[in-house]
Every structure is written in structure tokens, then in C-alpha cells.
GROMACS .gro file of C-alpha atoms in nm:
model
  103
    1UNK     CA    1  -0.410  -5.119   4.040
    2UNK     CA    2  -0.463  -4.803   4.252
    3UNK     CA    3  -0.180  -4.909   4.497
    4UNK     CA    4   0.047  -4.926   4.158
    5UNK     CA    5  -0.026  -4.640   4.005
    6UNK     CA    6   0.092  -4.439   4.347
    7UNK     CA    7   0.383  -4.605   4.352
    8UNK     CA    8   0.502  -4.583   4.001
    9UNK     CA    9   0.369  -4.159   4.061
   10UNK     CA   10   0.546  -4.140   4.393
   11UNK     CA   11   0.876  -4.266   4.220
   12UNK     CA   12   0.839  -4.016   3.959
   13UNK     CA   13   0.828  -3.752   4.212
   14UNK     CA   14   1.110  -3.832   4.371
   15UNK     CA   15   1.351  -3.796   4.099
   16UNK     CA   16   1.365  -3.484   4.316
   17UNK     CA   17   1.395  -3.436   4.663
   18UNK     CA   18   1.114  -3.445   4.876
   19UNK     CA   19   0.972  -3.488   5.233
   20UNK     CA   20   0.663  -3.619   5.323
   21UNK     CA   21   0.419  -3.361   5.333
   22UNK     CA   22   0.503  -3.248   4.942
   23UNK     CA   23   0.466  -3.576   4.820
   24UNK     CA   24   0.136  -3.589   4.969
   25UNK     CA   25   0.032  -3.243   4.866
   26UNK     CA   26   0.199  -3.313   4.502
   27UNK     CA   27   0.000  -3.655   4.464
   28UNK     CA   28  -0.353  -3.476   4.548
   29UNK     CA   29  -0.271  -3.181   4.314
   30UNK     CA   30  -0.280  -3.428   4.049
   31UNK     CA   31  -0.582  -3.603   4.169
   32UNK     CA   32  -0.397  -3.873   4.290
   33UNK     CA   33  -0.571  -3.872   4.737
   34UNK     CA   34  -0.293  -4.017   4.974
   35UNK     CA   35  -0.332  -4.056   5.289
   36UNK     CA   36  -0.016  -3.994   5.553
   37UNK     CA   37  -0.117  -4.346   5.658
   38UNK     CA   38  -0.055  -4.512   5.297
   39UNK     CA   39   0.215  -4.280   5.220
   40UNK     CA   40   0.453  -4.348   5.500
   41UNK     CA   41   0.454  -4.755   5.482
   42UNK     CA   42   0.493  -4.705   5.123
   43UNK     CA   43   0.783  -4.500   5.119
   44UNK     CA   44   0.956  -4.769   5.394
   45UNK     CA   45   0.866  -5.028   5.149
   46UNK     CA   46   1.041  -4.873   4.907
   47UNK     CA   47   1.318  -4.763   5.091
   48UNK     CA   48   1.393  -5.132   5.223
   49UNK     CA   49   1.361  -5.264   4.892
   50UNK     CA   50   1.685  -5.010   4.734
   51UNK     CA   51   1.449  -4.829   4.547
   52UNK     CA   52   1.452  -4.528   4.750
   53UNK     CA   53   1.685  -4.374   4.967
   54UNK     CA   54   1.659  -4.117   5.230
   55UNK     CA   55   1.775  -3.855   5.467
   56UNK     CA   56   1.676  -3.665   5.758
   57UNK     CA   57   1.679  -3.254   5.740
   58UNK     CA   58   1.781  -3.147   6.131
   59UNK     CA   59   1.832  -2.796   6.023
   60UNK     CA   60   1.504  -2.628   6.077
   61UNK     CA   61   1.280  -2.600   6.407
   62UNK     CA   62   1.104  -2.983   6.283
   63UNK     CA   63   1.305  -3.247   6.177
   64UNK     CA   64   1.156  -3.363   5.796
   65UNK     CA   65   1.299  -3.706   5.621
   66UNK     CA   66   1.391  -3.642   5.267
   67UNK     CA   67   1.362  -3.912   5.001
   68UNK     CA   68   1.494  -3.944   4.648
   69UNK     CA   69   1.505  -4.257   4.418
   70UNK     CA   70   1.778  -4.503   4.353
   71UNK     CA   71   1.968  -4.589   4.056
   72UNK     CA   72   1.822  -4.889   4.088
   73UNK     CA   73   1.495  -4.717   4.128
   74UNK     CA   74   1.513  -4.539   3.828
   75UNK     CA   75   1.514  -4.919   3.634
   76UNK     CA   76   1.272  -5.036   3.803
   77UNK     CA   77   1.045  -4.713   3.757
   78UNK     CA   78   1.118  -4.721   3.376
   79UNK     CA   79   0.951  -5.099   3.389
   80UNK     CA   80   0.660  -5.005   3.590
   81UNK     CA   81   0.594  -4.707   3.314
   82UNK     CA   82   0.623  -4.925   3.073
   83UNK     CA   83   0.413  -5.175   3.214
   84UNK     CA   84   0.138  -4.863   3.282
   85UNK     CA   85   0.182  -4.822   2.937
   86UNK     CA   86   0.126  -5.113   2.779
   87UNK     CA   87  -0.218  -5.180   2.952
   88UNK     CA   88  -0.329  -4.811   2.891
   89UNK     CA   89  -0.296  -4.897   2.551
   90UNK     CA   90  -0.449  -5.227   2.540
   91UNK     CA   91  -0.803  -5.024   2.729
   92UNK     CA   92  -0.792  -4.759   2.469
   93UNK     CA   93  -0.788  -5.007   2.211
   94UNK     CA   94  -1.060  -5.218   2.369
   95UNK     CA   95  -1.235  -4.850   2.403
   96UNK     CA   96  -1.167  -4.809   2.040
   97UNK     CA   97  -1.300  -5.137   1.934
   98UNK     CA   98  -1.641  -5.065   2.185
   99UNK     CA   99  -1.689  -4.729   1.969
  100UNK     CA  100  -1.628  -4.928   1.625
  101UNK     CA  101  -1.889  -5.133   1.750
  102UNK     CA  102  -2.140  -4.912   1.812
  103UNK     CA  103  -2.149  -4.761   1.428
   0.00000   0.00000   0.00000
């Protein structure tokens, strides 16, 4: 579940340009740990499966890869949001019905 929800957060992300680095530092600013280690495997994934694209930045003193999502990212994404969705509705309503029990 954990491995999904970085995914589906890391494709959010990169409806914007980013390099490595950010993404990590974006992902634990909203309490989301990565490490470099799970975040670089992930993003290949991703990028071999058309859901990501990239591009490398030679212009400063270190080289950084840039990656954005895909057109055909940006379907898939909307399924794996709704997807997130639809189970964090079905726990709140399990939640709900715990609390209705406890009256």
C-alpha cells in the first residue's frame, strides 16, 4: 500500500519538472520518507513503463536528470487517485460505522 501511495504522490509531483533530489525533499515535506534507493528504481520503473519521461540538465557544474509525466501518465495517475479514493472512503466509512457502534 505504502509502495502505491509513493507512486501515485511521485506522479503528482511530476506534473512539473523535477530532478531527483526535489522529489525526495518534496515527498518528506509531506511526510511521505523516500529513500534515494527506492526513489531511483521507481522512477526507472516508471520511465520504462511510458509513464514518465525524462531528460538530463548538462548546463550546470553537476549533471541532474529531470522527469515529468506522460500523457499517458496522466490516465493512468487519474485511475490510481481514483482507486486511492475509493478505499479511503470505504475506511472512513468502516471508521464511521466503528464510532456508530460504540454509542
Amino acid at each position: 500500500m505504502r509502495r502505491g501511495a509513493i507512486q501515485v504522490a511521485v506522479m503528482c509531483l511530476l506534473e512539473k519538472e523535477h530532478y531527483g533530489y526535489e522529489i525526495t525533499k518534496n515527498l518528506k515535506n509531506s511526510g511521505l520518507k523516500v529513500e534515494e534507493g527506492t526513489l531511483y528504481p521507481l522512477l526507472r520503473r516508471l520511465e520504462n513503463d511510458k509513464l514518465l519521461s525524462s531528460r538530463w540538465d548538462t548546463e550546470d557544474t553537476r549533471p541532474r536528470k529531470y522527469y515529468t509525466v506522460t500523457d499517458y501518465g496522466r490516465k493512468v495517475r487519474e485511475n490510481w487517485l481514483d482507486f486511492f479514493k475509493s478505499i479511503n472512503e470505504s475506511i472512513e466509512q468502516f471508521e464511521n460505522n466503528l464510532k456508530s457502534q460504540d454509542r
